[in-house]
XYZ file of C-alpha atoms in Angstrom:
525
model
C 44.819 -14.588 -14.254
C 41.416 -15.186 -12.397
C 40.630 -18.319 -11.502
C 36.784 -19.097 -10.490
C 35.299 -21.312 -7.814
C 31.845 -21.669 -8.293
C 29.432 -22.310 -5.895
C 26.902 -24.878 -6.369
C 23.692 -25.505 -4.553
C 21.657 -27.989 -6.273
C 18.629 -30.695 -5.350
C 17.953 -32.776 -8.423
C 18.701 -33.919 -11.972
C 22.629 -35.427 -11.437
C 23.013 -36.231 -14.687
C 23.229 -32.618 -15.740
C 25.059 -31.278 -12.188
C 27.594 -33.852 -13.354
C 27.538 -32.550 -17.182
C 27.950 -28.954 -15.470
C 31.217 -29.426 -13.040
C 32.908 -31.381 -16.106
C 32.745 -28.535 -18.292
C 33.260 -25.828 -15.871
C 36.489 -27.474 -14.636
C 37.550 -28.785 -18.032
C 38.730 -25.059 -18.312
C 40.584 -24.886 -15.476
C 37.953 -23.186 -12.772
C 36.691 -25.227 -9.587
C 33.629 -26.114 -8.634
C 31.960 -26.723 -5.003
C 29.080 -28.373 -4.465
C 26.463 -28.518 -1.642
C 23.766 -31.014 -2.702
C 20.403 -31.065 -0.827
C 20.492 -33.196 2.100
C 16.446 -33.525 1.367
C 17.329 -34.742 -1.808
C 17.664 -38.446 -3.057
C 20.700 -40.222 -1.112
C 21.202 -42.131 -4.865
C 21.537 -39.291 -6.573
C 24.288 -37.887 -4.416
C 25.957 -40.675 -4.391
C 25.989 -40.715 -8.094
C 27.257 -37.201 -8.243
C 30.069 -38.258 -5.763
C 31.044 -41.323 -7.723
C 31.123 -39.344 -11.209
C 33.514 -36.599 -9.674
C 35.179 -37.412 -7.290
C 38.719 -38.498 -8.905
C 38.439 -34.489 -10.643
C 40.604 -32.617 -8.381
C 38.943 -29.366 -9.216
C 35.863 -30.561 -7.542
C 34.927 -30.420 -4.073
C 31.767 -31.013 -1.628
C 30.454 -29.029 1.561
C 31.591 -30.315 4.409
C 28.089 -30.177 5.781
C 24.935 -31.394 3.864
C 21.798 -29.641 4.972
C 18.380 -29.815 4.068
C 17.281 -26.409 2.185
C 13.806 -24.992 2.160
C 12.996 -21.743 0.025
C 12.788 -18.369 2.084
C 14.957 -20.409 4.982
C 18.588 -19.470 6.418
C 19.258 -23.071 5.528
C 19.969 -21.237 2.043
C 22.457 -18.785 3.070
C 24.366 -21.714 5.444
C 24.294 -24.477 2.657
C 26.494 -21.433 0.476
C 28.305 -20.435 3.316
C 29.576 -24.246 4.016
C 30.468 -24.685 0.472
C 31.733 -21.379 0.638
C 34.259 -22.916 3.315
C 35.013 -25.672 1.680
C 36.016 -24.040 -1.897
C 38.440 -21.335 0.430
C 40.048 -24.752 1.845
C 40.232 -26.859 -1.373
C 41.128 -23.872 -3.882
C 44.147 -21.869 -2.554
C 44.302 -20.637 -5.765
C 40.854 -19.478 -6.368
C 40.615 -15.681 -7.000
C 36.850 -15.318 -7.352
C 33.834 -17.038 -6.287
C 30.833 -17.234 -8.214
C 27.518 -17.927 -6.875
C 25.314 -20.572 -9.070
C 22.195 -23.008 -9.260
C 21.820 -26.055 -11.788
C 19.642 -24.129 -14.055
C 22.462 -22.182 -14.659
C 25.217 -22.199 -17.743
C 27.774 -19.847 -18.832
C 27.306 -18.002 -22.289
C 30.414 -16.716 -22.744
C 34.076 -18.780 -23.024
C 36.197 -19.243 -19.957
C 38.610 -17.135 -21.385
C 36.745 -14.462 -21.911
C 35.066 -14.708 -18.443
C 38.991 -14.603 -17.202
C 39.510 -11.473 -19.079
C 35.976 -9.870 -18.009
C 37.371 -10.655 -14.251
C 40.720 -9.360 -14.591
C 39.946 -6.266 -15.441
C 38.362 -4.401 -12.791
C 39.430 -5.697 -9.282
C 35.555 -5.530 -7.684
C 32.756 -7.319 -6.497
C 29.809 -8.430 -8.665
C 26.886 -8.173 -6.138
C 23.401 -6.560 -6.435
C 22.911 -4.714 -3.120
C 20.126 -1.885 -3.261
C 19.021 -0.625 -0.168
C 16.219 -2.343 1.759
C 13.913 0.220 3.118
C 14.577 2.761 0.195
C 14.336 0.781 -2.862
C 11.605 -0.569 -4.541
C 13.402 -4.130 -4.947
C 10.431 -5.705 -3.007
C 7.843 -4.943 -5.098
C 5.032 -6.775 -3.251
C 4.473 -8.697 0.064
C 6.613 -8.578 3.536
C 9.087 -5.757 3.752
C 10.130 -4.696 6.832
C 8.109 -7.766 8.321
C 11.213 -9.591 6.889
C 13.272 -8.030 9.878
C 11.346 -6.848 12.339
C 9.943 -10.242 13.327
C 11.370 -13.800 13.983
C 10.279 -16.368 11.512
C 10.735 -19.617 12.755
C 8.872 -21.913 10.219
C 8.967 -21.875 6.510
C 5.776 -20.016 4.802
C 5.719 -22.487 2.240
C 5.535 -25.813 3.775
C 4.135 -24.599 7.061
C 1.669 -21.543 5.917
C -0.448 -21.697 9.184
C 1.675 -21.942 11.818
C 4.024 -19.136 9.665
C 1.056 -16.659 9.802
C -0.092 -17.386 13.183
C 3.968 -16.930 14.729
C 3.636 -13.945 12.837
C 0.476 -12.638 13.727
C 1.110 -13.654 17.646
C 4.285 -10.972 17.274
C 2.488 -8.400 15.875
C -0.602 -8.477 18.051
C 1.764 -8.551 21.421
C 4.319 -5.839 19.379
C 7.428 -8.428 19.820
C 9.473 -6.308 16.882
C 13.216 -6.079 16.916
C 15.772 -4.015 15.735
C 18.290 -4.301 13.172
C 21.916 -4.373 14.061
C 22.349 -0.439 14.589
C 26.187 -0.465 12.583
C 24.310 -3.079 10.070
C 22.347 -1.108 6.784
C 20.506 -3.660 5.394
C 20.910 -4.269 1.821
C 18.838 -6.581 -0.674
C 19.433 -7.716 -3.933
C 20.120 -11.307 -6.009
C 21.691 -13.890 -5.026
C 23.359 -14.510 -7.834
C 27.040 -12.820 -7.104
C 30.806 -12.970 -8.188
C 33.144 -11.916 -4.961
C 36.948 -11.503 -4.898
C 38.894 -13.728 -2.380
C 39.447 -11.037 -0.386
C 35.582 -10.439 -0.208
C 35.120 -14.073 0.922
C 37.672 -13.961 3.666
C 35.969 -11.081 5.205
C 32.584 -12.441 4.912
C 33.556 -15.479 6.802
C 35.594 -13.661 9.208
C 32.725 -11.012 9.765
C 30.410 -14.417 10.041
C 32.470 -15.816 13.383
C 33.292 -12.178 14.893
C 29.655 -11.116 14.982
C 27.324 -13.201 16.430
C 24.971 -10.796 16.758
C 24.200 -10.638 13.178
C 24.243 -14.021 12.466
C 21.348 -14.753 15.140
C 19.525 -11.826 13.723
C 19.618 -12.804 9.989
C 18.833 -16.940 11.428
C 15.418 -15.625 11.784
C 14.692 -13.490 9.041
C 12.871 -14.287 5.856
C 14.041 -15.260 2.451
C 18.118 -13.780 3.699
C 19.266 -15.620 0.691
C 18.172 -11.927 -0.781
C 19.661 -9.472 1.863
C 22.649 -11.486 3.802
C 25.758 -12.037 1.473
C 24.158 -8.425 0.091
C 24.619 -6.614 3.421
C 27.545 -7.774 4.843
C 29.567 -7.955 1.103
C 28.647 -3.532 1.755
C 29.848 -3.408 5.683
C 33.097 -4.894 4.531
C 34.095 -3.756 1.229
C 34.410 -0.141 -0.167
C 31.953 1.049 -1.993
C 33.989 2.092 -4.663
C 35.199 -1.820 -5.256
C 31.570 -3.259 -5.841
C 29.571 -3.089 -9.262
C 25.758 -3.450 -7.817
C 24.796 -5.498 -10.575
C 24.800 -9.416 -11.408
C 27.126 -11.350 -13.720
C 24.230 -13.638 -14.243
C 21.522 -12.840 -17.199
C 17.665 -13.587 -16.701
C 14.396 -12.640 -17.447
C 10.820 -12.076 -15.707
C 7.644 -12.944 -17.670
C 4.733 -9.691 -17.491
C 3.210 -12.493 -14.658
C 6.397 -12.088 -11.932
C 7.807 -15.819 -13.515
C 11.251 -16.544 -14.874
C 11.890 -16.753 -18.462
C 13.102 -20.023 -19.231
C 15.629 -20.049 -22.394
C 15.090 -22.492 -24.681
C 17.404 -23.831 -28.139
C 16.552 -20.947 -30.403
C 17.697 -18.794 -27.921
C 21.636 -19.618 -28.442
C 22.659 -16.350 -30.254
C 20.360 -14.120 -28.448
C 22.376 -15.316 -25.012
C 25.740 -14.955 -26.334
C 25.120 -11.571 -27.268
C 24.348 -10.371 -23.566
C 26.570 -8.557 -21.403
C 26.777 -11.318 -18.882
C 28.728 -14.756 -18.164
C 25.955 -16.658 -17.432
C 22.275 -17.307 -17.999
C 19.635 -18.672 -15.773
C 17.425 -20.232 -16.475
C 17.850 -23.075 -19.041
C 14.746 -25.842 -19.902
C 15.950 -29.266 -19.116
C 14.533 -29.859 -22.347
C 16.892 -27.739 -24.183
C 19.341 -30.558 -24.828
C 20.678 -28.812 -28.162
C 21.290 -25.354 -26.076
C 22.716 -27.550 -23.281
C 25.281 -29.159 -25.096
C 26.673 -25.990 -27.109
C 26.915 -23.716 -23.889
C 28.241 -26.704 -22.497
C 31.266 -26.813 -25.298
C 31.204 -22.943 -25.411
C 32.912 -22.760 -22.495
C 36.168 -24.262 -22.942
C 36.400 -22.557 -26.703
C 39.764 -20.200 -27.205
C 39.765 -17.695 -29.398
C 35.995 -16.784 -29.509
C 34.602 -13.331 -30.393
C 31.163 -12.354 -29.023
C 29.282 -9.369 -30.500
C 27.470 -7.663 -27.241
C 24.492 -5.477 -27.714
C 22.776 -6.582 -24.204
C 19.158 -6.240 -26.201
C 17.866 -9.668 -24.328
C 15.270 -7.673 -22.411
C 14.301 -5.088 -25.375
C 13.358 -7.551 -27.579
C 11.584 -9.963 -25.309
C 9.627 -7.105 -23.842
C 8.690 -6.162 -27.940
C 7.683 -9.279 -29.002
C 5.667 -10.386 -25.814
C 3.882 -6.940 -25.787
C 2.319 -7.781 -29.104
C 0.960 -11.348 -28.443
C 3.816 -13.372 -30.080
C 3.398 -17.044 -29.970
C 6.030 -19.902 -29.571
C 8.771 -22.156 -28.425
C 10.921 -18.940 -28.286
C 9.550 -16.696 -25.708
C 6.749 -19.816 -24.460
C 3.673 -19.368 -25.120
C 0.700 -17.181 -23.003
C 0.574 -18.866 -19.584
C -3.415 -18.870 -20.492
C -2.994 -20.852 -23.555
C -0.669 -23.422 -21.943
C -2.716 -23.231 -18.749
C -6.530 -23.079 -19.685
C -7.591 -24.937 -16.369
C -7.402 -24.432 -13.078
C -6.279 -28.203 -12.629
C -7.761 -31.714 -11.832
C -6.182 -31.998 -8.606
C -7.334 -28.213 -7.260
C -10.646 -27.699 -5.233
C -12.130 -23.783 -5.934
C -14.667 -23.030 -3.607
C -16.646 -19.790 -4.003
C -18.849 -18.156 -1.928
C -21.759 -16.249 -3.530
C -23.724 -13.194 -1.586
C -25.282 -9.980 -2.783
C -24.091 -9.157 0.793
C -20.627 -8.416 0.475
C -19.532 -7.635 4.031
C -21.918 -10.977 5.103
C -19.477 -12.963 2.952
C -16.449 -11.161 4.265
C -17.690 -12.154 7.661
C -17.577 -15.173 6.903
C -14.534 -15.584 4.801
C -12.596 -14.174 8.164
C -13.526 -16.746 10.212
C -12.789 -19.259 7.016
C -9.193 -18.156 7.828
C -8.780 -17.758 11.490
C -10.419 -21.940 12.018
C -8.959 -23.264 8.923
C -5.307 -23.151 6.829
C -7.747 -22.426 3.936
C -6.417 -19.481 1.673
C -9.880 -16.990 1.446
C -10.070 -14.304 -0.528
C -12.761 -11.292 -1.456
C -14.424 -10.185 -3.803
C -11.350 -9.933 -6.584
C -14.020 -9.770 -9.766
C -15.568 -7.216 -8.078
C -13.697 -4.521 -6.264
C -10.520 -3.468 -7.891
C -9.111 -2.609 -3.954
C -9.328 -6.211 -3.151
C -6.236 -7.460 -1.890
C -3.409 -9.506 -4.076
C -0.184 -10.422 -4.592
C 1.734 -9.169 -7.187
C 1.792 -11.497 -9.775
C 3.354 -9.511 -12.882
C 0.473 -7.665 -13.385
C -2.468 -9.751 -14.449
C -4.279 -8.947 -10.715
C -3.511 -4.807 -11.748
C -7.002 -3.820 -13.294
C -10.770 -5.127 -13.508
C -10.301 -5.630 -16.981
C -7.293 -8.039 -16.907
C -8.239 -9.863 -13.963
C -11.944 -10.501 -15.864
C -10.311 -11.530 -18.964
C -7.538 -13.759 -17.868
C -9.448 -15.329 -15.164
C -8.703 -18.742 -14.692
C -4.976 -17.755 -15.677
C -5.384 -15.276 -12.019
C -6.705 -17.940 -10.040
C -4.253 -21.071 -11.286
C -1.435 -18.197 -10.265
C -3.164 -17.454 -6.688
C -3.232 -21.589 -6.339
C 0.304 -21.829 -6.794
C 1.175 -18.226 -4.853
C -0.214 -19.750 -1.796
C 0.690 -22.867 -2.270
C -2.198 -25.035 -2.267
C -4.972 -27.160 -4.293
C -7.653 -25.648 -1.920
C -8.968 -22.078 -2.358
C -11.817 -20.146 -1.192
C -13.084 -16.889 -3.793
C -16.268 -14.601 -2.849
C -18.633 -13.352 -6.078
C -21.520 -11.506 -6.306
C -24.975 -13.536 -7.507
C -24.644 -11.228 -10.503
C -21.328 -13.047 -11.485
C -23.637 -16.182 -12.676
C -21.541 -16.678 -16.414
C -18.335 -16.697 -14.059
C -19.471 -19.313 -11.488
C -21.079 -21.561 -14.404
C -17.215 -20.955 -15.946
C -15.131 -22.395 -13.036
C -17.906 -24.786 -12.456
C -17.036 -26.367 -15.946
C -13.455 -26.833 -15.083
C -11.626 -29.965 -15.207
C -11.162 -28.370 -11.365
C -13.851 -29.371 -8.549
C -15.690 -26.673 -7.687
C -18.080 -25.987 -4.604
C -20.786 -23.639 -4.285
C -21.882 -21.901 -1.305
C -24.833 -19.092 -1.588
C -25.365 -17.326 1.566
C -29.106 -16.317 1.312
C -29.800 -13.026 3.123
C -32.896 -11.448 4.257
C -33.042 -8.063 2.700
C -34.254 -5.035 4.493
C -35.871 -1.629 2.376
C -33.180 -0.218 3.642
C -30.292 -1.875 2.590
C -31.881 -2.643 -0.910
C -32.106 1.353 -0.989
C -28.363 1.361 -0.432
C -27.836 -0.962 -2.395
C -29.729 1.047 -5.733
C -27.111 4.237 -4.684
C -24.247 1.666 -4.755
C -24.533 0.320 -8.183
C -26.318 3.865 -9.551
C -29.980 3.364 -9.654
C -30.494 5.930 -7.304
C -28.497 8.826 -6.148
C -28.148 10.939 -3.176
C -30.589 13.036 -4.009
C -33.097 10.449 -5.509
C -36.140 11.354 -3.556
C -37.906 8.689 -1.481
C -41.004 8.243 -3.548
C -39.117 6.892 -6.180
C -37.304 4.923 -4.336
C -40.117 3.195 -3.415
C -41.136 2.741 -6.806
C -37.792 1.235 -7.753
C -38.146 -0.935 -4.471
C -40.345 -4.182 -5.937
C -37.650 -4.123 -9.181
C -35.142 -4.030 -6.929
C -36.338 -6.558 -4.715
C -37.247 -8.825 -7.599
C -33.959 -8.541 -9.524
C -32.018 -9.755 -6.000
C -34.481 -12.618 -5.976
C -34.479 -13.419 -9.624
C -30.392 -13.755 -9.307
C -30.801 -16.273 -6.628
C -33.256 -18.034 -8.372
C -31.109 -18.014 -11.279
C -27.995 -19.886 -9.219
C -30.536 -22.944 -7.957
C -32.037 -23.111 -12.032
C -28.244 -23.645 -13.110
C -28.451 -26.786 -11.000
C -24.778 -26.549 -10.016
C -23.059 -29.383 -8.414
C -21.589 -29.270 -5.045
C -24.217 -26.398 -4.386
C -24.870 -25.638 -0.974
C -26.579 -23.170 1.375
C -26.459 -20.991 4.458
C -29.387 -19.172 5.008
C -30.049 -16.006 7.814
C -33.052 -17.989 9.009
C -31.640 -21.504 8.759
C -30.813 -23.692 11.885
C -27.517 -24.065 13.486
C -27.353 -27.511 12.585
C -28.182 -27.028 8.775
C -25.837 -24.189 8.332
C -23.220 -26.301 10.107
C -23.805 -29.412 8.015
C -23.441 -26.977 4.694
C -20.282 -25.627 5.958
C -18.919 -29.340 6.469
C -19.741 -29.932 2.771
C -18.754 -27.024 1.624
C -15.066 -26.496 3.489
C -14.710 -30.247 4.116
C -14.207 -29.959 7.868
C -14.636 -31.396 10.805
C -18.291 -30.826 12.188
C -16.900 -28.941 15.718
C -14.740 -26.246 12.939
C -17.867 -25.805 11.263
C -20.342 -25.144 13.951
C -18.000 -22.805 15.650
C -18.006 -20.631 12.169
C -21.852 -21.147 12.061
C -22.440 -19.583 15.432
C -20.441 -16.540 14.900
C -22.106 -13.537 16.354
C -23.721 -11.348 13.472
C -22.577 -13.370 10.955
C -25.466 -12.272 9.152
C -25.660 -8.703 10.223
C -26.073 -5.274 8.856
């Protein structure tokens, strides 16, 4: 009969890591545990002192600290990988978990489920073909060394980056290696874990390349689970049921959603709200249960799709991240600058980025080609991006994770500045005031459809004092709002104005700021 070992890599909240390994082994399975080495030295120790008389538990042999996107994921499994092959000779399959994870079906029937196909449970699509990745790095995964983690590092992870790709340092994958990606949520045989650890001290090679890749949490148990096993003997799929919100977030399950998670053609869910204490404590009992009958019809992601596409409210499903979420935050800084001028503010914007760590980006109310990452949708069209638009920028805030942001908007976009200038949210103010040629105001009147290419030149010149006046009446129109934190950089200003706006504005040192105010053509057609 199988016998599971899970694996457990976990940071916080002992009280329910402990509440986890006693039900898990209460049934007979084993449980290793890798705790965070970043993590509170209490709370470990707490852990330690709650389990360790429970023979079915063990610890990695090795605490590391763990940072999102790093290898240090991949070795924290792989060392309490080692230690659950060591303490568990009788182990038959190891099963990959986190502590926002809980089994919704029995023991017994997970047994069963396990016993009767002799495979792997892994997802493992492949990298380059699928569509897996659905936004972001892809190849830049491999082909380049990352060093430093995006998240807590962003500068230095962009400028190692962009240093490799300017001087064309690429590499090459292992040429007997095909790449796989996929979850990293995965049941493997014994068999399968042998090999991986055997295939982990034979080839070297692999193991330095993978070191340096990003997020290999996704494609390194997934590739070499493929170079080892059959393909016959793996089910590309997870044992482990979850859920994306339409805005690229996890669903978290919550205590109406008991039945609805029982009835899902998986073993366990992921992931559950700490405040669920009632759903908590009957998965928690579920598991040990003999004798229990679940009725499958796998409809989890039918029905939530259903009920979220037509606006349904509540604890069930949560509720609209813009409901919950109606500010940008107390704590966040939005900075936007404002020019008629788009590539003048683009200009400037680039050099925001290559003197600062600030995250800049265009003109996202305005062109739909601007930029973004995916965030499940909301950034797709015009229309949602205008509607939803504090949700969009709260998600871009904690995308790039940071309180300070820098946005670009037309002078037209007045009713959207005075919006984020009412947030709870400080918010800055920068108008870059542009002399404006006939020509360009011409261009302008075929741009937005006052004129076409055909429009002859005497009317243009009758359209040319509206035109004028309407650019002018816009700017007027910001300085009459009497924003605060409003600021300036005008064509015809002096260095040493411009510079002290930019200080203001960006909040940086004065040399930073007169470097981006001298930039050649800043101001340029």
């Amino acid at each position: 009969m199988a016998k599971i070992a899970f694996i457990l890599l976990c940071h916080k909240d002992p009280d329910a890591i402990i509440a986890q390994a006693e039900s898990l082994t209460a049934a007979g399975d084993y449980i290793s545990i890798h705790f965070d080495a970043s993590a509170s030295a209490a709370h470990f120790d707490q852990i330690r002192k709650a389990l360790g008389d429970n023979p079915n538990v063990c610890f990695s042999g090795k605490r590391i600290k763990c940072g999102w996107g790093e290898w240090s994921l991949v070795q924290a499994s792989l060392y309490a990988v080692e230690a659950a092959v060591e303490a568990f000779p009788r182990a038959t399959h190891f099963y990959m978990l986190s502590g926002d994870c809980m089994a919704i079906k029995s023991a017994e029937y997970a047994h069963d489920f396990l016993d009767r196909d002799d495979v792997d449970y892994i997802e493992s699509f492949d990298f380059f073909d699928s569509d897996w990745i659905k936004t972001g790095f892809k190849e830049e995964r491999l082909i380049y060394r990352h060093f430093v983690n995006e998240r807590t590092n962003k500068w230095l992870f962009y400028k190692s980056f962009n240093l490799q790709r300017r001087l064309g340092l690429t590499r090459k994958v292992p040429s007997d290696i095909e790449v796989m990606i996929g979850s990293q949520w995965w049941c493997l045989r014994r068999r399968t874990i042998e090999w991986v650890l055997d295939f982990t001290k034979k080839r070297r090679d692999v193991m330095r390349f993978f070191r340096t890749t990003w997020i290999p949490d996704e494609t390194f148990f997934q590739t070499v689970v493929r170079h080892v096993v059959p393909n016959e003997e793996i089910r590309t799929r997870s044992l482990t049921f979850l859920m994306f919100t339409d805005y690229g977030m996890p669903v978290t399950f919550y205590n109406d959603h008991f039945d609805m998670l029982l009835s899902q053609n998986f073993l366990f869910a992921r992931k559950i709200s700490p405040e669920a204490t009632d759903l908590k404590a009957r998965l928690g009992a579920l598991y040990a249960k003999e004798g229990e009958r679940f009725q499958i019809s796998g409809d989890g992601r039918r029905m939530y799709s259903f009920l979220t596409g037509r606006g349904r409210e509540g604890r069930r499903f949560a509720p609209r991240f813009w409901e919950t979420e109606a500010t940008l935050g107390r704590d966040r800084e939005l900075m936007i600058v404002i020019c008629k001028k788009w590539h003048v503010a683009k200009r400037l914007v680039e050099q925001v980025r290559s003197h600062t760590n600030l995250p800049a980006i265009e003109y996202l109310f305005n062109e739909e080609a601007t930029e973004l990452p995916d965030l499940g949708g909301i950034q797709s069209t015009m229309a949602k991006r205008t509607r939803h638009r504090r949700a969009l920028l709260r998600m871009l805030f904690e995308y790039h994770g940071t309180n300070r942001m820098v946005i670009c908007l037309d002078p037209a976009n007045i009713d959207f500045i005075e919006d984020f200038a009412a947030d709870k949210c400080t918010t800055k103010s920068l108008e870059m005031v542009c002399e404006f040629s006939d020509d360009f105001l011409a261009g302008h009147a075929r741009r937005v459809g006052l004129a076409g290419a055909q429009t002859s030149k005497d009317i243009i010149d009758k359209l040319m004092p509206t035109i004028r006046y309407d650019v002018v009446f816009e700017s007027e129109r910001l300085r009459d709002a009497e924003l605060e934190n409003f600021y300036q950089l005008r064509e015809t200003g002096s260095v040493d104005a411009n510079t002290s706006a930019l200080i203001e504005f960006l909040s940086i040192p004065p040399e930073t700021a007169r470097e981006i105010a001298t930039t050649e053509h800043l101001f340029a057609d």
